Amino acid sequence: MTTFDSRESLRKHVASGHVDLAPAPEVFDRTPPALTGPDPWPRLEGMLLGLMIGDSLGNTSESQLPHRRFDAHGEIRNYLPHHRAGGREVGLPSDDTQLAMWTLESMLEQGGVDSDALAKKFCSSRIFGIGSAVREFVGNYKDEGLPWHEAGARSAGNGALMRIAPVLLPHVRNPTPALWSDAAIAATLTHNDRASTGSCVAFIAVLWDLLGMDEPPAPEWWLERFIEVLKPLEGGDTHYRSRIPGDTYDGPLWAFLEQRLPDALARDLDARTAGNSWYSGAYLLETVPTVLYILMRHGHDAEEAIVRAVNDARDNDTVAAIVGAAVGALHGTDAIPIRWREGLLGRTREQDDGHAFELMRQAQARWVAR
Ligand SMILES: [Mg+2]
């Protein structure tokens, strides 16, 4: 069992300036509410399946402009032929699934989040579609031998947010404030950036609340809850700039969300039009509004939310992985179309078919079953 204490470690490295984050005791000292109600496993399983399925539906047409993707494929509602599966139409992982499920694997081995064990795990196998920040982290940690708290890239890409969901699993039956520091440590390991780490903790707070909900929240809830956690962690002095020519935005991520999302909703923009208005790439100033806007408009319908993410976002595998985790946590496994569940191979590496499902069985037995 790990002796790693994420609260103490985070306090130390925030104070020393190695981890770029506001101390935000109003977030980190709060005990999450107990998850009451029936067996939470179908929701947790839905969260993990939604993440993997969103990635798998998207990663065969990643990074295309939505209208070009539509011209090539029409509306994607099923797995496309995959070159790593001999052209079969099945669900295969890219980095989103791999790093999420390796986080779960490392936590099962260690008993929870352990920064060095997780760092070694991320450096241990081939990553499909690896992003530049994770590549930089691997170089810093494995090749340069830097300590984990100096190895993260100063990147506001979405590569931490896409894989953060599993960190809540060890906390399901015994919630403590370590939920938030586990999320922050796991995030900052590869992406040492305020918008990234703040978004990861905020997304964990959103997921946690979704697990306890009996019905879908109002559209405004997604934005309000996310900002409530992101804002104190990010603070008011960050400068994220829009990549849209002529858009002069330069400020915190939370303020961008506050400025753009209610306006898009009031104008009843569809997901593609809204996504195009701020771009929907791998930069968090684009990914986060895209994810939240799809959830605001389609969060009540798990299938449609994932379909919109896969079709209407530029970095569609990651947007769909994040949206999929959220709607899976809200609606549970049964709301995810059976054709998607059956077509998912459960790989986390090149040839380990079914390993993701084995990790899920272990997580259920260890942290959820009574
Ligand atoms: Mg990917």
Short mmCIF file of C-alpha atoms and ligand atoms in Angstrom, two decimals:
data_model
loop_
_atom_site.label_atom_id
_atom_site.label_comp_id
_atom_site.label_asym_id
_atom_site.label_seq_id
_atom_site.Cartn_x
_atom_site.Cartn_y
_atom_site.Cartn_z
CA MET A 1 0.00 0.00 0.00
CA THR A 2 1.18 3.45 -0.80
CA THR A 3 2.20 5.77 2.00
CA PHE A 4 1.91 8.73 -0.37
CA ASP A 5 -0.13 11.54 1.22
CA SER A 6 -1.51 13.70 -1.58
CA ARG A 7 -2.76 16.45 0.75
CA GLU A 8 0.62 16.93 2.39
CA SER A 9 2.48 16.61 -0.89
CA LEU A 10 0.26 19.14 -2.62
CA ARG A 11 0.54 21.62 0.25
CA LYS A 12 4.32 21.34 0.15
CA HIS A 13 4.71 21.71 -3.61
CA VAL A 14 2.16 24.55 -3.94
CA ALA A 15 3.96 26.41 -1.16
CA SER A 16 7.36 25.90 -2.82
CA GLY A 17 5.97 27.06 -6.18
CA HIS A 18 6.69 23.77 -7.97
CA VAL A 19 2.98 23.13 -8.45
CA ASP A 20 1.27 26.10 -10.09
CA LEU A 21 -2.05 26.41 -8.27
CA ALA A 22 -3.76 28.67 -5.73
CA PRO A 23 -3.87 27.02 -2.26
CA ALA A 24 -7.70 27.33 -2.17
CA PRO A 25 -8.52 25.81 1.25
CA GLU A 26 -12.23 26.24 0.45
CA VAL A 27 -11.74 23.49 -2.12
CA PHE A 28 -9.05 21.29 -0.60
CA ASP A 29 -10.36 21.19 2.99
CA ARG A 30 -13.91 20.28 2.10
CA THR A 31 -15.15 16.73 2.71
CA PRO A 32 -17.17 15.49 -0.28
CA PRO A 33 -20.77 14.55 0.53
CA ALA A 34 -21.40 10.84 1.12
CA LEU A 35 -22.87 9.03 -1.88
CA THR A 36 -26.17 7.81 -0.55
CA GLY A 37 -28.73 5.88 -2.56
CA PRO A 38 -28.52 2.56 -4.35
CA ASP A 39 -25.42 0.70 -5.54
CA PRO A 40 -23.19 3.34 -7.19
CA TRP A 41 -21.41 0.80 -9.42
CA PRO A 42 -23.63 1.13 -12.54
CA ARG A 43 -22.87 4.88 -12.54
CA LEU A 44 -19.15 4.38 -12.00
CA GLU A 45 -19.05 1.69 -14.66
CA GLY A 46 -20.96 4.05 -16.96
CA MET A 47 -18.40 6.76 -16.28
CA LEU A 48 -15.46 4.54 -17.27
CA LEU A 49 -17.26 3.02 -20.27
CA GLY A 50 -18.38 6.48 -21.42
CA LEU A 51 -14.78 7.70 -21.33
CA MET A 52 -13.43 4.73 -23.30
CA ILE A 53 -16.31 4.69 -25.79
CA GLY A 54 -16.10 8.43 -26.45
CA ASP A 55 -12.38 8.09 -27.17
CA SER A 56 -12.95 5.04 -29.38
CA LEU A 57 -15.74 6.62 -31.41
CA GLY A 58 -13.63 9.72 -31.97
CA ASN A 59 -10.05 8.59 -32.42
CA THR A 60 -10.53 7.33 -35.99
CA SER A 61 -11.40 10.86 -37.13
CA GLU A 62 -9.40 12.94 -34.64
CA SER A 63 -8.50 16.59 -35.25
CA GLN A 64 -10.55 17.06 -38.40
CA LEU A 65 -12.62 20.16 -38.92
CA PRO A 66 -16.22 19.12 -38.18
CA HIS A 67 -17.52 19.94 -41.66
CA ARG A 68 -14.65 18.06 -43.32
CA ARG A 69 -15.30 15.07 -41.07
CA PHE A 70 -18.96 15.19 -42.03
CA ASP A 71 -18.06 15.29 -45.71
CA ALA A 72 -15.86 12.22 -45.26
CA HIS A 73 -18.04 10.12 -42.95
CA GLY A 74 -21.51 11.62 -42.64
CA GLU A 75 -22.74 11.69 -39.05
CA ILE A 76 -20.67 9.21 -37.04
CA ARG A 77 -22.83 7.10 -34.73
CA ASN A 78 -20.75 3.91 -34.68
CA TYR A 79 -17.13 2.82 -34.61
CA LEU A 80 -15.29 3.39 -37.87
CA PRO A 81 -12.92 0.78 -39.36
CA HIS A 82 -9.74 0.77 -37.27
CA HIS A 83 -6.28 0.23 -38.75
CA ARG A 84 -5.03 -1.37 -35.53
CA ALA A 85 -7.85 -3.94 -35.69
CA GLY A 86 -7.41 -5.06 -39.28
CA GLY A 87 -10.06 -2.60 -40.44
CA ARG A 88 -12.77 -4.01 -38.16
CA GLU A 89 -15.36 -1.53 -36.85
CA VAL A 90 -14.51 -1.89 -33.17
CA GLY A 91 -13.58 0.40 -30.30
CA LEU A 92 -9.84 0.82 -29.72
CA PRO A 93 -8.08 3.10 -27.26
CA SER A 94 -5.94 6.14 -27.81
CA ASP A 95 -4.10 8.12 -25.14
CA ASP A 96 -7.31 9.22 -23.41
CA THR A 97 -8.36 5.65 -22.56
CA GLN A 98 -4.82 4.41 -22.02
CA LEU A 99 -3.79 7.04 -19.48
CA ALA A 100 -7.15 6.86 -17.68
CA MET A 101 -7.04 3.09 -17.34
CA TRP A 102 -3.35 3.06 -16.39
CA THR A 103 -4.27 5.53 -13.64
CA LEU A 104 -6.80 2.96 -12.45
CA GLU A 105 -4.20 0.18 -12.77
CA SER A 106 -1.65 2.14 -10.77
CA MET A 107 -4.19 2.97 -8.05
CA LEU A 108 -5.15 -0.71 -7.79
CA GLU A 109 -1.49 -1.66 -7.41
CA GLN A 110 -0.73 1.07 -4.86
CA GLY A 111 -4.04 1.40 -3.03
CA GLY A 112 -4.57 4.92 -4.37
CA VAL A 113 -2.83 7.79 -6.13
CA ASP A 114 0.96 7.59 -5.71
CA SER A 115 2.80 10.25 -7.69
CA ASP A 116 5.94 8.29 -8.54
CA ALA A 117 4.13 5.04 -9.25
CA LEU A 118 1.77 6.90 -11.57
CA ALA A 119 4.66 8.71 -13.24
CA LYS A 120 6.42 5.39 -13.91
CA LYS A 121 3.21 3.87 -15.24
CA PHE A 122 2.75 6.70 -17.74
CA CYS A 123 6.30 6.08 -18.98
CA SER A 124 5.94 2.30 -19.22
CA SER A 125 4.21 1.50 -22.53
CA ARG A 126 3.54 2.88 -25.95
CA ILE A 127 0.89 5.65 -25.99
CA PHE A 128 -1.24 5.98 -29.12
CA GLY A 129 -1.79 9.56 -30.25
CA ILE A 130 0.44 10.89 -27.48
CA GLY A 131 0.18 14.65 -26.97
CA SER A 132 3.13 17.00 -26.85
CA ALA A 133 2.80 17.70 -23.09
CA VAL A 134 2.82 14.03 -22.12
CA ARG A 135 5.78 13.49 -24.45
CA GLU A 136 7.58 16.33 -22.66
CA PHE A 137 6.70 14.83 -19.28
CA VAL A 138 8.06 11.41 -20.29
CA GLY A 139 11.28 13.06 -21.47
CA ASN A 140 11.64 15.01 -18.23
CA TYR A 141 10.82 12.13 -15.89
CA LYS A 142 12.23 9.06 -17.61
CA ASP A 143 15.06 10.43 -19.73
CA GLU A 144 16.19 13.45 -17.69
CA GLY A 145 15.44 11.90 -14.30
CA LEU A 146 13.67 14.98 -12.92
CA PRO A 147 11.50 14.45 -9.82
CA TRP A 148 7.79 14.13 -10.58
CA HIS A 149 6.96 17.61 -9.29
CA GLU A 150 9.38 19.16 -11.79
CA ALA A 151 8.52 16.93 -14.74
CA GLY A 152 5.11 18.28 -15.77
CA ALA A 153 4.86 20.43 -18.89
CA ARG A 154 3.66 24.03 -18.50
CA SER A 155 0.79 23.18 -20.78
CA ALA A 156 -2.86 24.20 -20.93
CA GLY A 157 -3.67 21.24 -23.19
CA ASN A 158 -6.45 18.81 -22.36
CA GLY A 159 -4.23 15.78 -21.71
CA ALA A 160 -4.78 15.71 -17.95
CA LEU A 161 -8.50 16.46 -18.01
CA MET A 162 -9.17 13.58 -20.42
CA ARG A 163 -7.84 10.94 -18.01
CA ILE A 164 -8.74 12.29 -14.56
CA ALA A 165 -12.12 10.58 -13.92
CA PRO A 166 -10.84 7.30 -12.38
CA VAL A 167 -9.15 9.07 -9.44
CA LEU A 168 -12.47 9.28 -7.61
CA LEU A 169 -12.91 5.49 -7.40
CA PRO A 170 -10.93 4.83 -4.19
CA HIS A 171 -13.01 7.51 -2.43
CA VAL A 172 -16.49 6.24 -3.22
CA ARG A 173 -17.19 4.51 0.09
CA ASN A 174 -15.11 6.75 2.33
CA PRO A 175 -14.98 10.31 0.98
CA THR A 176 -12.31 12.58 2.46
CA PRO A 177 -10.72 15.82 1.25
CA ALA A 178 -7.94 13.70 -0.28
CA LEU A 179 -10.30 13.30 -3.25
CA TRP A 180 -9.38 16.82 -4.37
CA SER A 181 -5.65 16.58 -3.73
CA ASP A 182 -5.47 13.18 -5.48
CA ALA A 183 -7.03 14.81 -8.54
CA ALA A 184 -4.65 17.77 -8.37
CA ILE A 185 -1.54 15.60 -8.02
CA ALA A 186 -2.54 13.19 -10.79
CA ALA A 187 -3.25 16.16 -13.04
CA THR A 188 -0.20 18.29 -12.37
CA LEU A 189 2.11 15.34 -12.90
CA THR A 190 1.99 15.85 -16.67
CA HIS A 191 0.36 19.32 -17.02
CA ASN A 192 1.60 21.82 -14.45
CA ASP A 193 -0.82 24.60 -15.29
CA ARG A 194 -3.55 26.38 -13.33
CA ALA A 195 -6.33 26.03 -15.87
CA SER A 196 -5.53 22.35 -16.31
CA THR A 197 -5.24 21.37 -12.67
CA GLY A 198 -8.17 23.58 -11.70
CA SER A 199 -10.30 22.03 -14.45
CA CYS A 200 -9.36 18.52 -13.37
CA VAL A 201 -10.42 19.15 -9.77
CA ALA A 202 -13.57 20.93 -10.99
CA PHE A 203 -14.45 18.01 -13.26
CA ILE A 204 -14.00 15.56 -10.38
CA ALA A 205 -16.42 17.72 -8.34
CA VAL A 206 -18.90 17.64 -11.23
CA LEU A 207 -18.58 13.85 -11.60
CA TRP A 208 -18.98 13.33 -7.88
CA ASP A 209 -22.22 15.32 -7.83
CA LEU A 210 -23.52 13.53 -10.94
CA LEU A 211 -23.06 10.14 -9.24
CA GLY A 212 -25.53 11.25 -6.57
CA MET A 213 -28.18 12.79 -8.86
CA ASP A 214 -31.58 11.20 -9.52
CA GLU A 215 -32.29 13.28 -12.60
CA PRO A 216 -30.31 15.46 -15.02
CA PRO A 217 -29.35 18.92 -13.74
CA ALA A 218 -30.57 22.17 -15.28
CA PRO A 219 -28.34 23.42 -18.14
CA GLU A 220 -26.90 26.23 -16.03
CA TRP A 221 -25.73 23.80 -13.34
CA TRP A 222 -22.85 22.42 -15.40
CA LEU A 223 -21.26 25.83 -15.78
CA GLU A 224 -21.96 27.05 -12.25
CA ARG A 225 -20.58 23.97 -10.52
CA PHE A 226 -17.48 23.85 -12.70
CA ILE A 227 -16.64 27.52 -12.14
CA GLU A 228 -17.36 27.28 -8.42
CA VAL A 229 -14.35 24.95 -8.11
CA LEU A 230 -12.15 26.21 -10.94
CA LYS A 231 -12.22 29.89 -9.96
CA PRO A 232 -10.53 29.67 -6.53
CA LEU A 233 -7.92 27.22 -7.87
CA GLU A 234 -7.07 29.25 -10.95
CA GLY A 235 -7.27 32.69 -9.34
CA GLY A 236 -7.72 35.92 -11.26
CA ASP A 237 -4.26 36.54 -12.70
CA THR A 238 -3.95 33.92 -15.41
CA HIS A 239 -3.67 34.87 -19.06
CA TYR A 240 -5.09 32.45 -21.60
CA ARG A 241 -5.46 33.89 -25.06
CA SER A 242 -7.93 32.91 -27.72
CA ARG A 243 -6.53 31.42 -30.93
CA ILE A 244 -9.39 32.88 -32.97
CA PRO A 245 -8.14 35.64 -35.27
CA GLY A 246 -9.61 38.91 -34.06
CA ASP A 247 -10.72 37.53 -30.68
CA THR A 248 -8.76 39.55 -28.14
CA TYR A 249 -9.67 37.47 -25.08
CA ASP A 250 -6.78 37.33 -22.62
CA GLY A 251 -7.60 36.19 -19.08
CA PRO A 252 -8.63 33.31 -16.84
CA LEU A 253 -10.34 30.21 -18.24
CA TRP A 254 -13.19 30.53 -15.73
CA ALA A 255 -13.94 34.09 -16.87
CA PHE A 256 -13.98 32.98 -20.51
CA LEU A 257 -16.53 30.30 -19.67
CA GLU A 258 -18.62 32.80 -17.74
CA GLN A 259 -18.52 35.21 -20.66
CA ARG A 260 -19.18 32.85 -23.58
CA LEU A 261 -21.36 29.94 -22.47
CA PRO A 262 -24.51 31.72 -21.23
CA ASP A 263 -24.44 33.82 -24.40
CA ALA A 264 -24.21 30.76 -26.67
CA LEU A 265 -27.05 29.10 -24.76
CA ALA A 266 -29.23 32.22 -24.94
CA ARG A 267 -28.67 32.34 -28.71
CA ASP A 268 -29.59 28.65 -28.92
CA LEU A 269 -26.46 27.85 -30.93
CA ASP A 270 -26.04 24.20 -31.86
CA ALA A 271 -22.94 22.45 -30.56
CA ARG A 272 -21.00 22.71 -33.82
CA THR A 273 -21.64 26.43 -34.30
CA ALA A 274 -20.74 27.18 -30.70
CA GLY A 275 -17.63 24.98 -30.91
CA ASN A 276 -16.53 26.73 -34.08
CA SER A 277 -16.95 30.12 -32.38
CA TRP A 278 -14.18 29.38 -29.83
CA TYR A 279 -12.57 26.45 -31.72
CA SER A 280 -12.80 22.99 -30.19
CA GLY A 281 -9.22 21.82 -30.18
CA ALA A 282 -6.90 20.40 -27.52
CA TYR A 283 -6.32 23.78 -25.82
CA LEU A 284 -8.36 24.05 -22.62
CA LEU A 285 -9.75 27.47 -23.61
CA GLU A 286 -11.40 25.48 -26.44
CA THR A 287 -11.95 22.01 -24.97
CA VAL A 288 -13.63 23.09 -21.73
CA PRO A 289 -16.27 25.38 -23.25
CA THR A 290 -17.00 22.72 -25.88
CA VAL A 291 -17.44 19.98 -23.28
CA LEU A 292 -19.58 22.11 -20.97
CA TYR A 293 -21.73 23.42 -23.81
CA ILE A 294 -22.47 19.92 -25.11
CA LEU A 295 -23.39 18.86 -21.58
CA MET A 296 -25.57 21.96 -21.07
CA ARG A 297 -27.53 21.18 -24.24
CA HIS A 298 -27.46 17.38 -24.35
CA GLY A 299 -26.54 16.14 -20.86
CA HIS A 300 -30.01 14.61 -20.44
CA ASP A 301 -29.36 12.22 -23.36
CA ALA A 302 -26.18 10.15 -23.05
CA GLU A 303 -26.11 8.89 -26.64
CA GLU A 304 -26.79 12.26 -28.24
CA ALA A 305 -24.23 14.02 -26.03
CA ILE A 306 -21.50 11.59 -27.12
CA VAL A 307 -22.58 11.75 -30.78
CA ARG A 308 -22.43 15.54 -30.72
CA ALA A 309 -18.93 15.44 -29.18
CA VAL A 310 -17.68 12.92 -31.75
CA ASN A 311 -19.08 14.87 -34.70
CA ASP A 312 -18.96 18.52 -33.68
CA ALA A 313 -15.59 18.94 -31.96
CA ARG A 314 -12.21 19.21 -33.55
CA ASP A 315 -10.33 17.27 -30.83
CA ASN A 316 -13.26 14.91 -30.86
CA ASP A 317 -11.85 11.81 -29.14
CA THR A 318 -10.88 13.79 -26.07
CA VAL A 319 -14.03 15.94 -25.99
CA ALA A 320 -16.10 12.75 -26.35
CA ALA A 321 -14.07 10.96 -23.65
CA ILE A 322 -14.76 13.79 -21.19
CA VAL A 323 -18.42 14.17 -22.17
CA GLY A 324 -18.77 10.36 -22.09
CA ALA A 325 -17.43 10.14 -18.54
CA ALA A 326 -19.93 12.79 -17.41
CA VAL A 327 -23.04 11.34 -19.03
CA GLY A 328 -21.98 7.84 -17.95
CA ALA A 329 -21.73 9.04 -14.33
CA LEU A 330 -25.14 10.70 -14.60
CA HIS A 331 -27.08 7.99 -16.42
CA GLY A 332 -25.18 4.74 -15.77
CA THR A 333 -24.22 1.84 -18.03
CA ASP A 334 -27.72 1.08 -19.30
CA ALA A 335 -28.02 4.49 -20.99
CA ILE A 336 -24.98 3.77 -23.16
CA PRO A 337 -26.04 2.05 -26.41
CA ILE A 338 -25.35 -1.67 -26.30
CA ARG A 339 -23.72 -1.63 -29.77
CA TRP A 340 -21.02 0.66 -28.39
CA ARG A 341 -20.44 -1.47 -25.31
CA GLU A 342 -20.27 -4.69 -27.31
CA GLY A 343 -17.86 -3.24 -29.87
CA LEU A 344 -15.38 -1.98 -27.27
CA LEU A 345 -12.38 -4.32 -27.12
CA GLY A 346 -11.28 -3.20 -23.64
CA ARG A 347 -7.66 -2.67 -24.67
CA THR A 348 -5.30 -0.38 -22.78
CA ARG A 349 -2.17 -1.45 -24.69
CA GLU A 350 -1.39 -2.91 -28.08
CA GLN A 351 -2.77 -6.41 -27.56
CA ASP A 352 -4.37 -6.65 -24.11
CA ASP A 353 -7.99 -7.15 -25.15
CA GLY A 354 -10.32 -7.16 -22.14
CA HIS A 355 -7.77 -5.73 -19.70
CA ALA A 356 -9.87 -2.58 -19.14
CA PHE A 357 -12.81 -4.75 -18.10
CA GLU A 358 -10.60 -6.73 -15.71
CA LEU A 359 -9.42 -3.47 -14.10
CA MET A 360 -13.04 -2.41 -13.71
CA ARG A 361 -13.94 -5.71 -12.01
CA GLN A 362 -11.05 -5.25 -9.60
CA ALA A 363 -12.04 -1.65 -8.84
CA GLN A 364 -15.62 -2.65 -8.15
CA ALA A 365 -14.58 -5.47 -5.81
CA ARG A 366 -12.03 -3.37 -3.98
CA TRP A 367 -13.65 0.05 -3.63
CA VAL A 368 -17.37 -0.23 -4.33
CA ALA A 369 -18.93 -3.62 -3.47
CA ARG A 370 -20.33 -3.99 0.03
MG MG B 1 -6.72 10.63 -28.05
#
